[in-house]
Amino acid sequence: MASVSFEGVWKVFNTFVAIPNLDLNIKDGEFIVFVGPSGCGKTTTLRMLAGLETPTYGSIRIDDEDVTLTPPGRRDIAMVFQSYALYPHMSVRSNLSFGPEVRKESRSDLNNRVEKVANLVGLHGLLDRKPAELSGGQRQRVALGRALIREPRIFLLDEPLSNLDAGLRTHMRAEIADLQRRLGVTTVYVTHDQVEAMTMGHRIAVFDRGRILQVDTPAQLYRNPANKFVGTFIGSPGMNILPAELARDGALGRIKCLGSVFSVPAERFFTSTDLPSRVELGIRPDDLHWTKDAPSRCREHIFGTVRATETTGSETFVLVDVDGVEVNARFPSFADIRIGQKADLVFDPNDLHFFEPESGNTLRTEPARILEQQGV
Amino acid sequence: MSTYAFQHLTPQLPSTEPIRVKRWSLTKVISNTTLLVIGAFFLLPMLWLFAASVDTSASWQLRVPDFTTRNYLLALQPDYTRALVNSLILSLIATVVATVAAFLAAYSFSRQHIPWKGPILLTILFLSGVPISILIVPIYKMFSYVGWLSIFPTAVILGVTALPFEIYLIKNAVDAIPLDLEEAAHIEKASTWKILSRIVIPLTMPGIASAAIFGFVNAWGSFLIPLVLISRAAEQPGPVRMYGFMNSVAINYGAVAAFSILYSLPVVILYLLMSRSFRAGFVLGGAVR
Ligand SMILES: Nc1ncnc2c1ncn2[C@@H]1O[C@H](COP(=O)(O)OP(=O)(O)OP(=O)(O)O)[C@@H](O)[C@H]1O
Ligand SMILES: [Mg+2]
C-alpha cells in the first residue's frame, strides 16, 4: 500500500532526453495504466520508480518518503520485466521461489504459495521445466507469477500479457484485476492493448515522447480527450481528424466542414471567447453513422464514396472519401456496402471534438480541469 | 469430429521412397581424408607413449612391446610421486588464485563503470600474449631477496601468469548474461552475494570452467618457472623431475613414457569432471525474449 509521486522528474540518456519534466501522482491502492506509442518512455518511467534507473533531475516519493536514491531492494516493489528476465538455469518452481527464499520468508508454506501462484497464472504441470523448455506465453506467465507471489507495496507490470492468446489474456486480465482489488496494492500497468487499458485501469496516463498528455479515467479519456494525440490514440480505429472553419455567432459556434455547415452551442464546446477561425474537428468512427442505422439525434449529413472496408465480424469500418478527405465510419456488419458505392453518413454535432490546429489542445476542456483530474 | 475418431493412430505413409540426403561426396571424402592424416600425427606419439610405457626395452621407435610393469614401478617411486603431489599442489593453488581473482576482475570489468575500460582491456589482452619467461630474471631477484624461493609463492606467480587470459574468458561469459536478470534479483531484495552465488556464477560456469582448466594446465605444464623459483629439489614438480629421466647417460624411454602417462592423468580427470559444466553451456536460453 503506497502512494507515489513524481516531481519534476527528468531522464536524460547521454544527450537524449527520454523523459522531460514528469509530474504524476498515483494514489494509494490505485490501478494506473500507462499507454503510449513504442519508445515514449513508459518502461523508463517504471524503471525509475523501481530504482533501476536514477532520474537525472527531480524526485520520486513513495508514501511521502523520498526514494529517489533508494536502491531497488529497499523499495519493496515487485516488477514484471518487459523482457521477462527469467533465471534460465532454474526450474519454473525455483524461479517462483527464488524471491521468497532470498527474502528469508517462512519455508513452511512456500510450496503452497508456489502452487497457488502457478495455478493462478496457469502453469500447473510445468513447474519442473526450465525456461528454455517453455513457449513464449508460458515464459511470460512465469515472469508474471514471480511478481504475483509477493505482496509488495507496489506492482509494476510492464506489458505482462502481451504474448498471450486472446482467451488467456482476457482470463489473466480478470485475475490480475481481481488480485489487485483484493490486495489493494498500488499498481502501475503498461500496455499497448486498448481493451486492457480501458477495462483494467482506474486511471490511464497517455504518454507521448516522454510527456504525459493526460491522466484520467477511461471514460473521461474517451469522451473528453485533452488533445488531438489522446483523441486519436485512445479508441480503435482512431478518431477522424478533419479541417474545419469556425465562426462565433452569438451563443452558437458556426462550423464549416466537408461542404456542410452546422452549428453547436458555444458554451458547451469552447471555453474561451477568443476562438481561432481554423480548427481541427475530431469525430470517432463510432459517432459517424450509416443513415439507415442512425440514432434520431443525428441530423447532420455528409456524403462520400466508399474507398475501403474492414470487417471485424460484429461491425464493419468503412473508409469514406468525402471531398478528398478520408473518414472512417462504423457500419453494422449487415450493411451491404461495396467499394466505389456512394455512402450517406450522419452524425450528431454534440459528439464532436474541437482541437486547436497548432498545439492540438482541445477547445472544450479547460487545462485547469486536467490538472484537477491528475489529483494534484 | 466423427470422421477423425475412426482414423488409425499412425497415418499411412506414402509408398514412394523417403527423401535421403546424399552421404558421400568428393568434398566430404577429401576433407575427411585430410583430417585422418592430421589425426594420425597426433595419434602416433600417443600410441608410442602407451606401447613404450609397458615395454622392457623401449626405444624412440614404435614397436610391439615385450610386456612389463617395471616402468610403472620405477615411475611410482616415492621421489617421483612426491613430484606429482608437488605438481598437484602447485597447480591447484595457481588455479584457485587465478580463477577467483579473474572472476572478480571480470565481473567488475563487465558490469562496473571503469574509466579507460577499453584501453585497460586491450592491455590485458596484450599481456596474455607476453611470455612470462622474459620476466623470470627480475622475479627471481625479487623472490630471492625476500626469501620466497619455495612452492607457495611460485604457485601464486603461476596463477598470475594465467590471469589475463582467464579475465578475458570469464568477462565474455559475464557479458553474455542479460543485465535484466541481476536487476530482477535486486528487485526481489537479493543481496549482492546472493545475486553472485545464485545467478551470476551458475550462469558463468562454462566460462569459469574453461578458465579454471586453462589455469590448471598452464601451471601443470610449466617447467621454467618452478625450475628457477623453487630452490629445494623436494618441492620440484613433475616436469622438472621428468627432466631427470633424460639427464642420465642413456635415456630411460620406458620410464619417461610411464611417468608421462601418470602425469597426464590428473588433467584427463579434470576434463572429465569439468565436462558437465561445459555441457551446461548455452543455459541462457529462455531468459529474455
Ligand atoms: N539505456 C538507454 N540508453 C539510451 N536511450 C535509452 C535507454 N533506454 C531507453 N532509451 C530511450 O528512451 C526512450 C524510451 O524508452 P522506453 O524503453 O521507456 O520506451 P517504452 O515506452 O517502454 O517503449 P515500448 O512500448 O516499445 O516498450 C526510447 O526512445 C529509447 O530509445
Ligand atoms: Mg517498454
mmCIF file of N, CA, C and O in Angstrom, chain A residues 306-339:
data_model
loop_
_atom_site.group_PDB
_atom_site.id
_atom_site.type_symbol
_atom_site.label_atom_id
_atom_site.label_comp_id
_atom_site.label_asym_id
_atom_site.label_seq_id
_atom_site.Cartn_x
_atom_site.Cartn_y
_atom_site.Cartn_z
ATOM 1 N N VAL A 306 -17.199 5.161 -50.986
ATOM 2 C CA VAL A 306 -16.507 4.159 -50.165
ATOM 3 C C VAL A 306 -15.169 3.809 -50.801
ATOM 4 O O VAL A 306 -15.088 3.500 -51.989
ATOM 5 N N ARG A 307 -14.095 3.899 -50.031
ATOM 6 C CA ARG A 307 -12.749 3.597 -50.530
ATOM 7 C C ARG A 307 -12.293 2.200 -50.105
ATOM 8 O O ARG A 307 -11.613 1.513 -50.830
ATOM 9 N N ALA A 308 -12.626 1.837 -48.884
ATOM 10 C CA ALA A 308 -12.175 0.538 -48.370
ATOM 11 C C ALA A 308 -13.088 0.115 -47.236
ATOM 12 O O ALA A 308 -13.722 0.956 -46.604
ATOM 13 N N THR A 309 -13.168 -1.199 -47.003
ATOM 14 C CA THR A 309 -13.947 -1.671 -45.854
ATOM 15 C C THR A 309 -13.093 -2.656 -45.073
ATOM 16 O O THR A 309 -12.196 -3.287 -45.612
ATOM 17 N N GLU A 310 -13.383 -2.730 -43.794
ATOM 18 C CA GLU A 310 -12.592 -3.579 -42.908
ATOM 19 C C GLU A 310 -13.578 -4.167 -41.912
ATOM 20 O O GLU A 310 -14.164 -3.438 -41.119
ATOM 21 N N THR A 311 -13.787 -5.456 -41.975
ATOM 22 C CA THR A 311 -14.815 -6.013 -41.093
ATOM 23 C C THR A 311 -14.191 -6.783 -39.938
ATOM 24 O O THR A 311 -13.153 -7.416 -40.094
ATOM 25 N N THR A 312 -14.784 -6.627 -38.760
ATOM 26 C CA THR A 312 -14.293 -7.348 -37.593
ATOM 27 C C THR A 312 -15.235 -8.478 -37.230
ATOM 28 O O THR A 312 -15.004 -9.187 -36.274
ATOM 29 N N GLY A 313 -16.321 -8.624 -37.971
ATOM 30 C CA GLY A 313 -17.285 -9.662 -37.658
ATOM 31 C C GLY A 313 -18.566 -9.057 -37.133
ATOM 32 O O GLY A 313 -19.625 -9.198 -37.729
ATOM 33 N N SER A 314 -18.457 -8.320 -36.022
ATOM 34 C CA SER A 314 -19.661 -7.728 -35.457
ATOM 35 C C SER A 314 -19.946 -6.370 -36.075
ATOM 36 O O SER A 314 -21.054 -5.871 -36.001
ATOM 37 N N GLU A 315 -18.951 -5.772 -36.674
ATOM 38 C CA GLU A 315 -19.164 -4.461 -37.272
ATOM 39 C C GLU A 315 -18.194 -4.284 -38.433
ATOM 40 O O GLU A 315 -17.227 -5.023 -38.554
ATOM 41 N N THR A 316 -18.473 -3.300 -39.262
ATOM 42 C CA THR A 316 -17.629 -3.048 -40.414
ATOM 43 C C THR A 316 -17.188 -1.595 -40.374
ATOM 44 O O THR A 316 -18.011 -0.709 -40.176
ATOM 45 N N PHE A 317 -15.872 -1.370 -40.490
ATOM 46 C CA PHE A 317 -15.394 0.001 -40.562
ATOM 47 C C PHE A 317 -15.201 0.356 -42.021
ATOM 48 O O PHE A 317 -14.545 -0.369 -42.766
ATOM 49 N N VAL A 318 -15.808 1.453 -42.404
ATOM 50 C CA VAL A 318 -15.829 1.832 -43.810
ATOM 51 C C VAL A 318 -15.075 3.141 -43.990
ATOM 52 O O VAL A 318 -15.338 4.118 -43.289
ATOM 53 N N LEU A 319 -14.107 3.130 -44.909
ATOM 54 C CA LEU A 319 -13.347 4.333 -45.194
ATOM 55 C C LEU A 319 -14.049 5.067 -46.326
ATOM 56 O O LEU A 319 -14.185 4.539 -47.429
ATOM 57 N N VAL A 320 -14.515 6.281 -46.011
ATOM 58 C CA VAL A 320 -15.299 7.027 -46.985
ATOM 59 C C VAL A 320 -14.538 8.277 -47.403
ATOM 60 O O VAL A 320 -14.001 8.992 -46.561
ATOM 61 N N ASP A 321 -14.478 8.497 -48.711
ATOM 62 C CA ASP A 321 -13.798 9.675 -49.241
ATOM 63 C C ASP A 321 -14.819 10.800 -49.352
ATOM 64 O O ASP A 321 -15.756 10.733 -50.147
ATOM 65 N N VAL A 322 -14.656 11.835 -48.518
ATOM 66 C CA VAL A 322 -15.574 12.978 -48.560
ATOM 67 C C VAL A 322 -14.779 14.190 -49.014
ATOM 68 O O VAL A 322 -13.892 14.658 -48.298
ATOM 69 N N ASP A 323 -15.030 14.681 -50.204
ATOM 70 C CA ASP A 323 -14.324 15.845 -50.746
ATOM 71 C C ASP A 323 -12.808 15.685 -50.649
ATOM 72 O O ASP A 323 -12.092 16.631 -50.297
ATOM 73 N N GLY A 324 -12.300 14.499 -50.893
ATOM 74 C CA GLY A 324 -10.849 14.299 -50.865
ATOM 75 C C GLY A 324 -10.284 14.012 -49.491
ATOM 76 O O GLY A 324 -9.096 13.761 -49.350
ATOM 77 N N VAL A 325 -11.105 14.055 -48.442
ATOM 78 C CA VAL A 325 -10.643 13.715 -47.105
ATOM 79 C C VAL A 325 -11.233 12.359 -46.729
ATOM 80 O O VAL A 325 -12.418 12.135 -46.932
ATOM 81 N N GLU A 326 -10.392 11.454 -46.215
ATOM 82 C CA GLU A 326 -10.911 10.127 -45.886
ATOM 83 C C GLU A 326 -11.340 10.065 -44.430
ATOM 84 O O GLU A 326 -10.600 10.471 -43.537
ATOM 85 N N VAL A 327 -12.545 9.612 -44.204
ATOM 86 C CA VAL A 327 -13.033 9.438 -42.833
ATOM 87 C C VAL A 327 -13.455 7.993 -42.637
ATOM 88 O O VAL A 327 -13.893 7.326 -43.575
ATOM 89 N N ASN A 328 -13.275 7.533 -41.392
ATOM 90 C CA ASN A 328 -13.609 6.172 -41.043
ATOM 91 C C ASN A 328 -14.956 6.183 -40.323
ATOM 92 O O ASN A 328 -15.177 7.019 -39.451
ATOM 93 N N ALA A 329 -15.854 5.294 -40.702
ATOM 94 C CA ALA A 329 -17.166 5.261 -40.054
ATOM 95 C C ALA A 329 -17.508 3.826 -39.704
ATOM 96 O O ALA A 329 -17.076 2.892 -40.371
ATOM 97 N N ARG A 330 -18.282 3.677 -38.627
ATOM 98 C CA ARG A 330 -18.662 2.323 -38.236
ATOM 99 C C ARG A 330 -20.037 1.984 -38.791
ATOM 100 O O ARG A 330 -20.997 2.710 -38.559
ATOM 101 N N PHE A 331 -20.086 0.885 -39.515
ATOM 102 C CA PHE A 331 -21.350 0.392 -40.060
ATOM 103 C C PHE A 331 -21.680 -0.910 -39.353
ATOM 104 O O PHE A 331 -20.780 -1.621 -38.927
ATOM 105 N N PRO A 332 -22.961 -1.236 -39.249
ATOM 106 C CA PRO A 332 -23.290 -2.575 -38.734
ATOM 107 C C PRO A 332 -22.833 -3.618 -39.742
ATOM 108 O O PRO A 332 -22.719 -3.336 -40.937
ATOM 109 N N SER A 333 -22.571 -4.834 -39.271
ATOM 110 C CA SER A 333 -21.968 -5.819 -40.164
ATOM 111 C C SER A 333 -22.930 -6.266 -41.262
ATOM 112 O O SER A 333 -22.515 -6.714 -42.310
ATOM 113 N N PHE A 334 -24.243 -6.078 -41.024
ATOM 114 C CA PHE A 334 -25.191 -6.500 -42.052
ATOM 115 C C PHE A 334 -25.315 -5.486 -43.178
ATOM 116 O O PHE A 334 -25.944 -5.739 -44.183
ATOM 117 N N ALA A 335 -24.714 -4.278 -43.013
ATOM 118 C CA ALA A 335 -24.819 -3.259 -44.046
ATOM 119 C C ALA A 335 -24.195 -3.795 -45.329
ATOM 120 O O ALA A 335 -23.056 -4.246 -45.339
ATOM 121 N N ASP A 336 -24.953 -3.735 -46.413
ATOM 122 C CA ASP A 336 -24.443 -4.227 -47.685
ATOM 123 C C ASP A 336 -23.751 -3.070 -48.387
ATOM 124 O O ASP A 336 -24.379 -2.266 -49.059
ATOM 125 N N ILE A 337 -22.458 -2.968 -48.184
ATOM 126 C CA ILE A 337 -21.737 -1.792 -48.685
ATOM 127 C C ILE A 337 -20.528 -2.275 -49.476
ATOM 128 O O ILE A 337 -19.839 -3.201 -49.078
ATOM 129 N N ARG A 338 -20.308 -1.682 -50.659
ATOM 130 C CA ARG A 338 -19.211 -2.119 -51.531
ATOM 131 C C ARG A 338 -18.306 -0.946 -51.839
ATOM 132 O O ARG A 338 -18.717 0.209 -51.811
ATOM 133 N N ILE A 339 -17.083 -1.267 -52.178
ATOM 134 C CA ILE A 339 -16.133 -0.232 -52.553
ATOM 135 C C ILE A 339 -16.626 0.454 -53.823
ATOM 136 O O ILE A 339 -17.071 -0.211 -54.758
#
